[in-house]
PDB file of C-alpha atoms and ligand atoms in Angstrom:
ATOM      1  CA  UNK A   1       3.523  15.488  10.429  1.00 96.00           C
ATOM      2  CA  UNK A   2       2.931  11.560  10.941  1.00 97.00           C
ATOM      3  CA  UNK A   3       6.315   9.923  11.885  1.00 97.00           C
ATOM      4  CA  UNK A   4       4.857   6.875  11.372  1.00 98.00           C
ATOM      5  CA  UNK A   5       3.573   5.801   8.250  1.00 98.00           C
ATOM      6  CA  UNK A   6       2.549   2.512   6.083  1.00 98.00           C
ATOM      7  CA  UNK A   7       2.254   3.442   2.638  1.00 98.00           C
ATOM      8  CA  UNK A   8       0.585   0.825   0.047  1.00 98.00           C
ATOM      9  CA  UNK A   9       1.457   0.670  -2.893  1.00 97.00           C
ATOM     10  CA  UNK A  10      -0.723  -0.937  -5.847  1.00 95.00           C
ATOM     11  CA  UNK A  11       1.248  -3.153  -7.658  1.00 95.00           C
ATOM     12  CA  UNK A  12       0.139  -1.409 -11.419  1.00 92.00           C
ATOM     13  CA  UNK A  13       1.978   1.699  -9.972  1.00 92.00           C
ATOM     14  CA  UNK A  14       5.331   0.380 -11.006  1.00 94.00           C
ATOM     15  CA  UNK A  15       3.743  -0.877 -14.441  1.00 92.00           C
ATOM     16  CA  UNK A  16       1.606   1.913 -15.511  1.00 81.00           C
ATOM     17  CA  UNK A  17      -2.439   2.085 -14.854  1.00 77.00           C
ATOM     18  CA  UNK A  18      -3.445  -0.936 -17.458  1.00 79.00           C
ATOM     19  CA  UNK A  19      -0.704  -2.499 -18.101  1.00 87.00           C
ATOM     20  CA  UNK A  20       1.949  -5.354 -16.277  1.00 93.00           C
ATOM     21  CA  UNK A  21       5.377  -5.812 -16.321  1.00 95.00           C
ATOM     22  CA  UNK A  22       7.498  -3.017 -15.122  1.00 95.00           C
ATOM     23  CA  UNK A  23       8.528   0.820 -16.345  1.00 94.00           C
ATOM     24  CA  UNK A  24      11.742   2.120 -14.981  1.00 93.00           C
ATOM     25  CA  UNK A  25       9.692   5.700 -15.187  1.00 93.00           C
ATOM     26  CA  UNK A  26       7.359   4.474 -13.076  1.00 93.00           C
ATOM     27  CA  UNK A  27      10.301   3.633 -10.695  1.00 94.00           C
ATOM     28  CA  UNK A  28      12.204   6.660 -10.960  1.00 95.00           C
ATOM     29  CA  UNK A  29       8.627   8.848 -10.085  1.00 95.00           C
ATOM     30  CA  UNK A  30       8.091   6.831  -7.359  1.00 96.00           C
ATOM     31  CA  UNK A  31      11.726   7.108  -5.758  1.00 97.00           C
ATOM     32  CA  UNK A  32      11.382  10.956  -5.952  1.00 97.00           C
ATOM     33  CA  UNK A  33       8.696  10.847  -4.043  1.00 97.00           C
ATOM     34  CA  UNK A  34       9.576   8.682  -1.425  1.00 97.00           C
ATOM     35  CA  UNK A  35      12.960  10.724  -1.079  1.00 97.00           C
ATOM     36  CA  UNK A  36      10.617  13.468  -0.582  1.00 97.00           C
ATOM     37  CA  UNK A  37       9.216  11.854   2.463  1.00 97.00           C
ATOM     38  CA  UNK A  38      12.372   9.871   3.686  1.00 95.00           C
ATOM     39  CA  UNK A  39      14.198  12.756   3.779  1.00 93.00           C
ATOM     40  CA  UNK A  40      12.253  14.086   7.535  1.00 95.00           C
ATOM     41  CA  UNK A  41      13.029  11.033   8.936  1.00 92.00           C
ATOM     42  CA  UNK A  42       9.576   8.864   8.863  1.00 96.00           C
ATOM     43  CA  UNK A  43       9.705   5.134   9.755  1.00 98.00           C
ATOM     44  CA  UNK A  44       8.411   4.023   6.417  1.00 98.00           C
ATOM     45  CA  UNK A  45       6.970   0.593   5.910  1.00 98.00           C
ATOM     46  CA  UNK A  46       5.530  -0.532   2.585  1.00 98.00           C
ATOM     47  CA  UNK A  47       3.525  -3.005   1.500  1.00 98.00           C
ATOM     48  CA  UNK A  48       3.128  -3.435  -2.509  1.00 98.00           C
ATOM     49  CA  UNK A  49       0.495  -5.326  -5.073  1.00 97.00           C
ATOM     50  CA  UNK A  50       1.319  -7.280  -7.564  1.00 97.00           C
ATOM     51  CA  UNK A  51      -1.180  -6.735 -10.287  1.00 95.00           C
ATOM     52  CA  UNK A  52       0.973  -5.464 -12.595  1.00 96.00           C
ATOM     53  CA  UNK A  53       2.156  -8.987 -12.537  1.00 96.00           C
ATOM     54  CA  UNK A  54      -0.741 -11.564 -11.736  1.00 93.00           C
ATOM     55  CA  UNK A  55      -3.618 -11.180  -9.133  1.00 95.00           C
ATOM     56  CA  UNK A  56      -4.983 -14.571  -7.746  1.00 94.00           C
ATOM     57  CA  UNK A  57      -8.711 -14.312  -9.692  1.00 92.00           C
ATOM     58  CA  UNK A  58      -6.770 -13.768 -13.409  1.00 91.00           C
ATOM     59  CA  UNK A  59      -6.808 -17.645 -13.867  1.00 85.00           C
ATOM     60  CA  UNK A  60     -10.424 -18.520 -13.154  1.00 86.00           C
ATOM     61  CA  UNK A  61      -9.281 -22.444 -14.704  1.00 93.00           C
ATOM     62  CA  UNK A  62      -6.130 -22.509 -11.526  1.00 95.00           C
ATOM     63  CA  UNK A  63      -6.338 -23.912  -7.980  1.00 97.00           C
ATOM     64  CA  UNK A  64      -7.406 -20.639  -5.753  1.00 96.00           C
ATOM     65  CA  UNK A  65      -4.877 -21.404  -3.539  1.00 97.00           C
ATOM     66  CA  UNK A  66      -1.860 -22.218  -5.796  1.00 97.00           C
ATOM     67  CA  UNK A  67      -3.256 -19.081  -7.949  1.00 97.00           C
ATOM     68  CA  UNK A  68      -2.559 -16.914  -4.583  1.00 97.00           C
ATOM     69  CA  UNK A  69       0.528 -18.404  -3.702  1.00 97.00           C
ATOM     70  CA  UNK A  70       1.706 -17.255  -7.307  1.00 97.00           C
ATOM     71  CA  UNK A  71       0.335 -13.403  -6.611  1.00 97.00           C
ATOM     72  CA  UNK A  72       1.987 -13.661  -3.258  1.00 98.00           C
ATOM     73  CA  UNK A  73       5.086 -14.416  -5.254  1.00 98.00           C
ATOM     74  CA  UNK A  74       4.466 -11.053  -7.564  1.00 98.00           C
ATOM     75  CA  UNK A  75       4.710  -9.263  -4.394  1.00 98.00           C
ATOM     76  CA  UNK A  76       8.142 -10.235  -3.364  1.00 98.00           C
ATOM     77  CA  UNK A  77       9.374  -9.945  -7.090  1.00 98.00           C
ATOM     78  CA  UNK A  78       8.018  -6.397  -6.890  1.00 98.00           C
ATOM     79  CA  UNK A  79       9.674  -5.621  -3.526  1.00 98.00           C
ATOM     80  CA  UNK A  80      12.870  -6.620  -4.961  1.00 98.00           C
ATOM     81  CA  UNK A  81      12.630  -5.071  -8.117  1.00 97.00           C
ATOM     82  CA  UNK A  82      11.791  -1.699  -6.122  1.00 98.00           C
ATOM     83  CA  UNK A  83      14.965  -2.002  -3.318  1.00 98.00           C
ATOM     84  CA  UNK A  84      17.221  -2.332  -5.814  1.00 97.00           C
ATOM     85  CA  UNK A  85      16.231   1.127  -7.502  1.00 97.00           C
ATOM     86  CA  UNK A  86      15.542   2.606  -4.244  1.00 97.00           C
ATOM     87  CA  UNK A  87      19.049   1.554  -3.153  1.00 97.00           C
ATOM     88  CA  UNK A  88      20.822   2.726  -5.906  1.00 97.00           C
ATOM     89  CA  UNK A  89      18.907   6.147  -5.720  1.00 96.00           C
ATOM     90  CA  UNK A  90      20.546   6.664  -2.345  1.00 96.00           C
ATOM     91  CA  UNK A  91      16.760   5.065   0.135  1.00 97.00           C
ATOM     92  CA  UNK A  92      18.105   2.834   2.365  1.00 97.00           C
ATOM     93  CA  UNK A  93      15.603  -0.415   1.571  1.00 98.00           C
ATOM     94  CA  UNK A  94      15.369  -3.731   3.212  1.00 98.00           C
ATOM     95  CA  UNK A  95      12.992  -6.260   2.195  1.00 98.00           C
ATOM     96  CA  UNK A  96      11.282  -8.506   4.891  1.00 98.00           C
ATOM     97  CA  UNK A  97       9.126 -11.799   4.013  1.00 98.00           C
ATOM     98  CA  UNK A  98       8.095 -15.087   5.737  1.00 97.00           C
ATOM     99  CA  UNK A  99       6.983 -16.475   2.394  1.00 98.00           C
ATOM    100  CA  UNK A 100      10.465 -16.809   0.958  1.00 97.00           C
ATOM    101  CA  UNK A 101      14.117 -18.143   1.826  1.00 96.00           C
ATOM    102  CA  UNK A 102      16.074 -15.835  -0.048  1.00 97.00           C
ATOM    103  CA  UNK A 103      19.615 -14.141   0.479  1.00 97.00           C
ATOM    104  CA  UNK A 104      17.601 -10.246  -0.339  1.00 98.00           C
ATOM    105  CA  UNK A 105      15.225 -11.155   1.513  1.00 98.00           C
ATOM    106  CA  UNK A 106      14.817 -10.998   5.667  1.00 98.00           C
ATOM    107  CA  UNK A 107      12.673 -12.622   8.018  1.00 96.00           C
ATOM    108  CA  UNK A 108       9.849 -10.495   9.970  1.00 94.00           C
ATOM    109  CA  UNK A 109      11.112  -9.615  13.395  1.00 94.00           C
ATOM    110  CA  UNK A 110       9.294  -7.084  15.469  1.00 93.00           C
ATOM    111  CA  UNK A 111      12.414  -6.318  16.675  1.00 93.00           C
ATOM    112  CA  UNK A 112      14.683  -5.713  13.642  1.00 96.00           C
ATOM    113  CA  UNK A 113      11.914  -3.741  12.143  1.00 96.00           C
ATOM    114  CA  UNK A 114      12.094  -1.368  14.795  1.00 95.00           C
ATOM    115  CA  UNK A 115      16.611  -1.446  14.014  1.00 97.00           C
ATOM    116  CA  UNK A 116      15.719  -1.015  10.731  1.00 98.00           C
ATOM    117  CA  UNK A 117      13.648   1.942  11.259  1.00 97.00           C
ATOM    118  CA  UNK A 118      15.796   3.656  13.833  1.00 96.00           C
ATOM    119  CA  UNK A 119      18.142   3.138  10.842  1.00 97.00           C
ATOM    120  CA  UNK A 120      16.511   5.139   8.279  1.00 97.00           C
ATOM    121  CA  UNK A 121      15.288   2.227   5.881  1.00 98.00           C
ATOM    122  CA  UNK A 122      12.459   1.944   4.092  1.00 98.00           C
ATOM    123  CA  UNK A 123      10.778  -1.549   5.023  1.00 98.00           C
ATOM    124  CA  UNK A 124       9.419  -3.280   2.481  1.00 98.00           C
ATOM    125  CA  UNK A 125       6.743  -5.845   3.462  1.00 98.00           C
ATOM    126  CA  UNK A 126       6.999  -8.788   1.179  1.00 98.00           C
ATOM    127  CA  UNK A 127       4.621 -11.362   0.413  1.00 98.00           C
ATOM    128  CA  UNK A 128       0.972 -10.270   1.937  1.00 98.00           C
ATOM    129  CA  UNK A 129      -0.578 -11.704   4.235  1.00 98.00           C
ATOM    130  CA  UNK A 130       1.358 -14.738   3.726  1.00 98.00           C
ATOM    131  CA  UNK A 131      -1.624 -16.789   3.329  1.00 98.00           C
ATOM    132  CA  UNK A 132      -3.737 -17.165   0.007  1.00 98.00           C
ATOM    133  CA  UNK A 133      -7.568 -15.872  -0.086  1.00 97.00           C
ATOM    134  CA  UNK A 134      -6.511 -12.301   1.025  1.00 97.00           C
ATOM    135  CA  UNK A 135      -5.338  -9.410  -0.728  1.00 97.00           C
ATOM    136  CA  UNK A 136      -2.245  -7.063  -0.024  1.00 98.00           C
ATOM    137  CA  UNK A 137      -5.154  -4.105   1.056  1.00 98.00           C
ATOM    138  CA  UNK A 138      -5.393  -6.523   3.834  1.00 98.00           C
ATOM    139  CA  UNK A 139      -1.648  -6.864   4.615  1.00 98.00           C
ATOM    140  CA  UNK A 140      -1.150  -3.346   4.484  1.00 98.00           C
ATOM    141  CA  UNK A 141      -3.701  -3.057   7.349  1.00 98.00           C
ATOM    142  CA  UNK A 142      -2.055  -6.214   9.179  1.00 98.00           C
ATOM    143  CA  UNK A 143       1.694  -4.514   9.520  1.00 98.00           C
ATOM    144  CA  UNK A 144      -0.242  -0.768   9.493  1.00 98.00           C
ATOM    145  CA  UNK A 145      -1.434  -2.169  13.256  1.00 98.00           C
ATOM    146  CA  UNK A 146       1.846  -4.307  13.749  1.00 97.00           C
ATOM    147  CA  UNK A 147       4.035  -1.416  13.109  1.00 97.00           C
ATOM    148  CA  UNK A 148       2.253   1.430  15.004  1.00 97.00           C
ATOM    149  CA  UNK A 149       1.766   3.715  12.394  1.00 98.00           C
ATOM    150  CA  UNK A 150       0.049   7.094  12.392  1.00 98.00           C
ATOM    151  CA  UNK A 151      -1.386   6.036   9.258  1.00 98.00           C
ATOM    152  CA  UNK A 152      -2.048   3.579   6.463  1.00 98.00           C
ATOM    153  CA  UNK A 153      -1.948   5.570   2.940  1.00 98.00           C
ATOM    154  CA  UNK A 154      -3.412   3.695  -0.042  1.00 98.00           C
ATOM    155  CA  UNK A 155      -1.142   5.458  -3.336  1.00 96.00           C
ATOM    156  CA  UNK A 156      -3.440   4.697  -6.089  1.00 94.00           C
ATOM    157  CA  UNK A 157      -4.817   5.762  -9.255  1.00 91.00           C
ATOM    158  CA  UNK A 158      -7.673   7.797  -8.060  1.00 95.00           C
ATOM    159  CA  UNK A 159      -7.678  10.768  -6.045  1.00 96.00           C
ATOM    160  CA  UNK A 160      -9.667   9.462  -3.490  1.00 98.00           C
ATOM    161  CA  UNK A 161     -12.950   7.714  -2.551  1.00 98.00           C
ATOM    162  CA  UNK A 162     -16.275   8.052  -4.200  1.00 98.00           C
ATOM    163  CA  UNK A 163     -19.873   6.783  -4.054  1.00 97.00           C
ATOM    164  CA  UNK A 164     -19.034   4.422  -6.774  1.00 96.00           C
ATOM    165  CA  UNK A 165     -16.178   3.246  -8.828  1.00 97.00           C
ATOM    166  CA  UNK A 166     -14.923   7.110 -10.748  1.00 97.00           C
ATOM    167  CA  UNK A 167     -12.673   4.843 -13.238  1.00 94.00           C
ATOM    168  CA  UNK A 168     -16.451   3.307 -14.475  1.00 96.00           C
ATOM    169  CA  UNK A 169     -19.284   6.200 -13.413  1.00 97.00           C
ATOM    170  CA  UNK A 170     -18.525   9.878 -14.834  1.00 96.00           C
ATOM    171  CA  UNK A 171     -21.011  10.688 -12.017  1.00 97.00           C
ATOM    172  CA  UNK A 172     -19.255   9.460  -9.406  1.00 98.00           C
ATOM    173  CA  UNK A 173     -19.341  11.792  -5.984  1.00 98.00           C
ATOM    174  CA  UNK A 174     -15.825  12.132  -4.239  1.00 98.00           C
ATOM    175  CA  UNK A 175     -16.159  11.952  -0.359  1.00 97.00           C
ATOM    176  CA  UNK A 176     -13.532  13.860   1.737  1.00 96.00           C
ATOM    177  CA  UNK A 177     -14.040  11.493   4.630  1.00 97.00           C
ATOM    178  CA  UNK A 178     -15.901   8.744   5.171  1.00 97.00           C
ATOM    179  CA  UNK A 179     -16.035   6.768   8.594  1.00 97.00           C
ATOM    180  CA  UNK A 180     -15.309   2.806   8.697  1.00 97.00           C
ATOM    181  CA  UNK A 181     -19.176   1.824   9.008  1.00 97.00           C
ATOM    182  CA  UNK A 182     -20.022   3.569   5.803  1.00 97.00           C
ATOM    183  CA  UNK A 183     -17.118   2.330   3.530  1.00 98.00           C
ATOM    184  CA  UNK A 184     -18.012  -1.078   4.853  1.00 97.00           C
ATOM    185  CA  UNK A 185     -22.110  -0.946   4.335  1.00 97.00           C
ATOM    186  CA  UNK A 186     -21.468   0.800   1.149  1.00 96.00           C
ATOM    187  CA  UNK A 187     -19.053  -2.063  -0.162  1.00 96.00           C
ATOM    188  CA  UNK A 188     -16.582   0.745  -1.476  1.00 97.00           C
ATOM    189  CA  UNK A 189     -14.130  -1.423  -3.653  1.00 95.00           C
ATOM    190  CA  UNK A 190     -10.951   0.813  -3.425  1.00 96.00           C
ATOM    191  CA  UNK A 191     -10.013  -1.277  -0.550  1.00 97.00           C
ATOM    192  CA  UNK A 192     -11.379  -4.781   0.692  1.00 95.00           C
ATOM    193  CA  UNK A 193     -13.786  -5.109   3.673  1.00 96.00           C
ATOM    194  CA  UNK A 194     -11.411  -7.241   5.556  1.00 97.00           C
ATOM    195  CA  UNK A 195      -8.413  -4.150   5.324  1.00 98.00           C
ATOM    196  CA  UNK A 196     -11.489  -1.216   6.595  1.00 98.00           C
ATOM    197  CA  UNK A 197     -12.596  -4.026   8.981  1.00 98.00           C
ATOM    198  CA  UNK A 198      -9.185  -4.457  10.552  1.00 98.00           C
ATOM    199  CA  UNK A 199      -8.488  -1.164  10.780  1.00 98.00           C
ATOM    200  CA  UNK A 200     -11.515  -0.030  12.064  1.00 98.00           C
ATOM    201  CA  UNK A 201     -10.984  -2.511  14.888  1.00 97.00           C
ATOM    202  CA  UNK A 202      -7.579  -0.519  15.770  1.00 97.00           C
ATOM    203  CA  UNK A 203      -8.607   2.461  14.892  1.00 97.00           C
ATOM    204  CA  UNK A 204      -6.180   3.384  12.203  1.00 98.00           C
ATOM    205  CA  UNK A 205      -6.941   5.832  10.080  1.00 97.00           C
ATOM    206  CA  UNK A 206      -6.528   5.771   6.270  1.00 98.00           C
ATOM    207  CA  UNK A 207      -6.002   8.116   3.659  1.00 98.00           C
ATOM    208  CA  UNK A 208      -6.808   7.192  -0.541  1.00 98.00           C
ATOM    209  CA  UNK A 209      -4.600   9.357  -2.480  1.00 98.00           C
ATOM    210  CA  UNK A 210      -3.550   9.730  -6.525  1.00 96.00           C
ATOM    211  CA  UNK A 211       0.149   8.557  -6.470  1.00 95.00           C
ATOM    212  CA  UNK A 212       0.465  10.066  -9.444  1.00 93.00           C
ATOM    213  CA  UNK A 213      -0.001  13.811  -8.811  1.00 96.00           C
ATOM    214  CA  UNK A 214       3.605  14.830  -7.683  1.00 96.00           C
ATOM    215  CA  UNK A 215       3.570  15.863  -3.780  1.00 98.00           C
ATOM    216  CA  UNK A 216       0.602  14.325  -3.030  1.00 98.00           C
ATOM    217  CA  UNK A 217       2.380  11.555  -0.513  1.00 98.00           C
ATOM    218  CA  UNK A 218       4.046  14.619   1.000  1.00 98.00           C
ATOM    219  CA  UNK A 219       1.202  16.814   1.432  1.00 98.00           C
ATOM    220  CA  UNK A 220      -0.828  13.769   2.732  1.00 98.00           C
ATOM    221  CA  UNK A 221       2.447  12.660   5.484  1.00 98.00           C
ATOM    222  CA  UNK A 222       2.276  16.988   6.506  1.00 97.00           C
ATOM    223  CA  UNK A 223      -1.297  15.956   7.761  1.00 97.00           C
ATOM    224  CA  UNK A 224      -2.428  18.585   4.486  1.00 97.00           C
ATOM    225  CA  UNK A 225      -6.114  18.266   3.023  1.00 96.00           C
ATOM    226  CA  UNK A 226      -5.621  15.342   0.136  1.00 98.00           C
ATOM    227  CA  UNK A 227      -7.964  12.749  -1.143  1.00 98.00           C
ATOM    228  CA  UNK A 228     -10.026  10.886   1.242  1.00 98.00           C
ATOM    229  CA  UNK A 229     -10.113   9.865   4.759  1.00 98.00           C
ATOM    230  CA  UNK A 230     -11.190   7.406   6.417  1.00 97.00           C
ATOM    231  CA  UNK A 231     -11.762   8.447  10.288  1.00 93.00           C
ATOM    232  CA  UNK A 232     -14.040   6.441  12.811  1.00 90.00           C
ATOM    233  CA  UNK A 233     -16.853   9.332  12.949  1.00 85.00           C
ATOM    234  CA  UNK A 234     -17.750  12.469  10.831  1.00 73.00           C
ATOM    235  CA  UNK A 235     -16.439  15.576  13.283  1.00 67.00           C
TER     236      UNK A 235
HETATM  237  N1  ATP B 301     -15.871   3.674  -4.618  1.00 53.88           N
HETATM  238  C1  ATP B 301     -14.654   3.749  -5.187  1.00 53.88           C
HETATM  239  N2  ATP B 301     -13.885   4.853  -4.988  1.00 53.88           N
HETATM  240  C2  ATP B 301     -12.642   4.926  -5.538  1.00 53.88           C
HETATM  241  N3  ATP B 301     -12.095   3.948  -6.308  1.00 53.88           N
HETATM  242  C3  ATP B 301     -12.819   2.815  -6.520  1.00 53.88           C
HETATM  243  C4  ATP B 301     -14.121   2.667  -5.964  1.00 53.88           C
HETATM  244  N4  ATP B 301     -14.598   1.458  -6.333  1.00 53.88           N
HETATM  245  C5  ATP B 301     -13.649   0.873  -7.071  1.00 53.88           C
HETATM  246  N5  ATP B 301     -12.563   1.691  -7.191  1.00 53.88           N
HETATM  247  C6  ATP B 301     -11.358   1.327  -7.955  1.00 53.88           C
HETATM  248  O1  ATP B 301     -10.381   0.836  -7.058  1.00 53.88           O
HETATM  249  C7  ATP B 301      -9.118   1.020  -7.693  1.00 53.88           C
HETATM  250  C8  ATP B 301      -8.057   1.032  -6.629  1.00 53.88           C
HETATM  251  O2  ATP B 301      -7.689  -0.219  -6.381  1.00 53.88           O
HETATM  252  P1  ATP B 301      -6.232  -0.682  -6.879  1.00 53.88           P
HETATM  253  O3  ATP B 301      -6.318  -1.205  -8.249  1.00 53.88           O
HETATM  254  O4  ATP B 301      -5.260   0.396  -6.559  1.00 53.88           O
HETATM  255  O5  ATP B 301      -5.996  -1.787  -5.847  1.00 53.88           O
HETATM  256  P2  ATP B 301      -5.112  -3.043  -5.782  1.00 53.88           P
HETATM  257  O6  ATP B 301      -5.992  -4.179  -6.181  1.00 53.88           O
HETATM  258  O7  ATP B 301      -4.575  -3.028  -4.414  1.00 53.88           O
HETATM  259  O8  ATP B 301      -3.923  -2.860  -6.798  1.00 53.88           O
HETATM  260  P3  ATP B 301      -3.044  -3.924  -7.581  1.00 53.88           P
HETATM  261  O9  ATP B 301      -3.837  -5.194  -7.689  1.00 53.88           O
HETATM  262  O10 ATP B 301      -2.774  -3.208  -8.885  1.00 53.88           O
HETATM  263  O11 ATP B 301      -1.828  -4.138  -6.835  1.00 53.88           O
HETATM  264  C9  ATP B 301      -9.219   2.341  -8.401  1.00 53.88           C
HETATM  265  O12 ATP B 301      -8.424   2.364  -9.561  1.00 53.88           O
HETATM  266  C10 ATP B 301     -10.706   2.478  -8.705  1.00 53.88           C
HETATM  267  O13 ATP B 301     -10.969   2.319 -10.084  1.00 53.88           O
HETATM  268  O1  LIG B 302      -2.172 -11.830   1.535  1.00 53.88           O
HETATM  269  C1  LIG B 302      -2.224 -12.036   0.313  1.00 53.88           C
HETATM  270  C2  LIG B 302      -1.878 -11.042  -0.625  1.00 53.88           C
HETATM  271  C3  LIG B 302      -1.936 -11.306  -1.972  1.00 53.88           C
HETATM  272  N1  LIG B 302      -2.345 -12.534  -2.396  1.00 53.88           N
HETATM  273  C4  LIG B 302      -2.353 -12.860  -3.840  1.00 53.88           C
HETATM  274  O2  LIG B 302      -1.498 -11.961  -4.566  1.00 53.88           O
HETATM  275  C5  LIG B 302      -2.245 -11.232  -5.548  1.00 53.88           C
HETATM  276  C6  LIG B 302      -1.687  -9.854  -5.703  1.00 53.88           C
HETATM  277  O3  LIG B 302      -2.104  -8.996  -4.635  1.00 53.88           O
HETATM  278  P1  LIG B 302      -3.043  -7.712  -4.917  1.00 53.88           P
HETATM  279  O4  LIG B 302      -3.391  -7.185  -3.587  1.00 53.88           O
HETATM  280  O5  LIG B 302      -4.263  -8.210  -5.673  1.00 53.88           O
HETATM  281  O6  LIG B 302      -2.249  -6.782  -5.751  1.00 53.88           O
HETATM  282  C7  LIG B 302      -3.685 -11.316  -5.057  1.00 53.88           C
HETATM  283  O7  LIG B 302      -4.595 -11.135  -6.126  1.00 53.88           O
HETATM  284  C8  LIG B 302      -3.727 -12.721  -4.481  1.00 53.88           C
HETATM  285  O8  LIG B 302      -3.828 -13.644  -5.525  1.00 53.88           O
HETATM  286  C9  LIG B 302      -2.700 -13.494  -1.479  1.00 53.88           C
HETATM  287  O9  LIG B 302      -3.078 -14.617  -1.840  1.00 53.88           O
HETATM  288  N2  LIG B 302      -2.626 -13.228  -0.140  1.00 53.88           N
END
């Protein structure tokens, strides 16, 4: 089992594939299945989108920066809006941030994170990057590395990674691993360069998964056979 693990989150899981704003059964799904995890006694850290709320390029017309800073912002609305449910479903949640000065809201230190985990909270990591022109693909890898894990797990709405987008080519071809070098010369979109990049450079291994098929965030913590890989050669 990995003790350690960063899960991302994309933000349209709490929203529904399609759609923004926020669905409480969306919520309650995702709770279960952290519990599910939680429950052996992981340090979990999570890092969650925001584009069931805005992503930076939705306003071609703004400032890219100010346009970021406003995604950025999803992000921590999202973390909130997810420790509060969490909390009242029994997960111990903090939220950490340096983008915001809120009461809810903590400041990043390595070494309350590791209080917090010895704990048993979830950490929630707020805000991205904290710098516009990046995406929260790329914070996950950031705190992935900062926090040690075992490994990163994108929860998304395909099972996996294929040769080409599966949501736009019927023909798409799944891969059950796929090293660093290839996901980066093949410019697979799932995640950005910049996230494979990083964690190629630390050698942190990720795993693409369907959040939405129940157990598959357990299965994938148990070190089971689900989705795709991402390792640094083909064995
Ligand atoms: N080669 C590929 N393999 C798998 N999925 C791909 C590929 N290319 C593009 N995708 C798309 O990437 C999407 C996953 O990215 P997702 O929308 O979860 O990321 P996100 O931008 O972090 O989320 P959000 O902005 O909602 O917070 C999938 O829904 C899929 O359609
Ligand atoms: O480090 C970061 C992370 C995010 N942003 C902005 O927020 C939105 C939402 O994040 P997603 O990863 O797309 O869900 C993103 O589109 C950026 O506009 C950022 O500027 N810096």
């Amino acid at each position: 089992m990995y003790r350690n693990v960063l899960l991302k989150l994309s933000g349209e899981v709490l929203s529904g594939e399609g759609s923004k704003g926020f669905n409480l059964d969306a919520l309650k799904y995702m709770a279960e299945e952290i519990k599910k995890i939680s429950q052996h006694g992981l340090n979990i850290g999570m890092v969650v989108g925001a584009g069931n709320i805005f992503r930076g390029k939705e306003l071609p017309g703004m400032t890219n920066s100010i346009a970021d800073h406003i995604g950025m912002m999803g992000t921590v609305m999202n973390a909130l809006f997810i420790k509060d449910y969490f909390e009242k479903s029994g997960i111990k949640t903090v939220v950490v941030s340096q983008i915001v000065n809120l009461p809810s809201v903590r400041s990043i230190h390595y070494d309350d994170i590791d209080l917090y985990f010895n704990s048993g909270y979830v950490v929630i990591f707020a805000g991205g990057t904290s710098n516009p022109f990046f995406t929260t693909d790329t914070a996950a890898a950031l705190r992935s590395v900062e926090m040690k894990a075992d490994i990163l797990v994108k929860a998304t709405k395909v099972d996996g990674i294929y040769d080409k987008d599966p949501k736009r080519f019927t023909d798409a071809v799944k891969y059950d691993t796929i090293t660093y070098e290839e996901a980066i010369s093949k410019n697979i979109k799932v995640m950005d360069t910049e996230a494979f990049a990083i964690c190629q450079r630390y050698n942190m291994p990720i795993i693409v998964l369907d959040f939405f098929k129940k157990d598959n965030l357990l299965n994938a913590v148990m070190q089971n056979k689900v989705g795709t890989k991402v390792v640094p050669n083909r064995s």
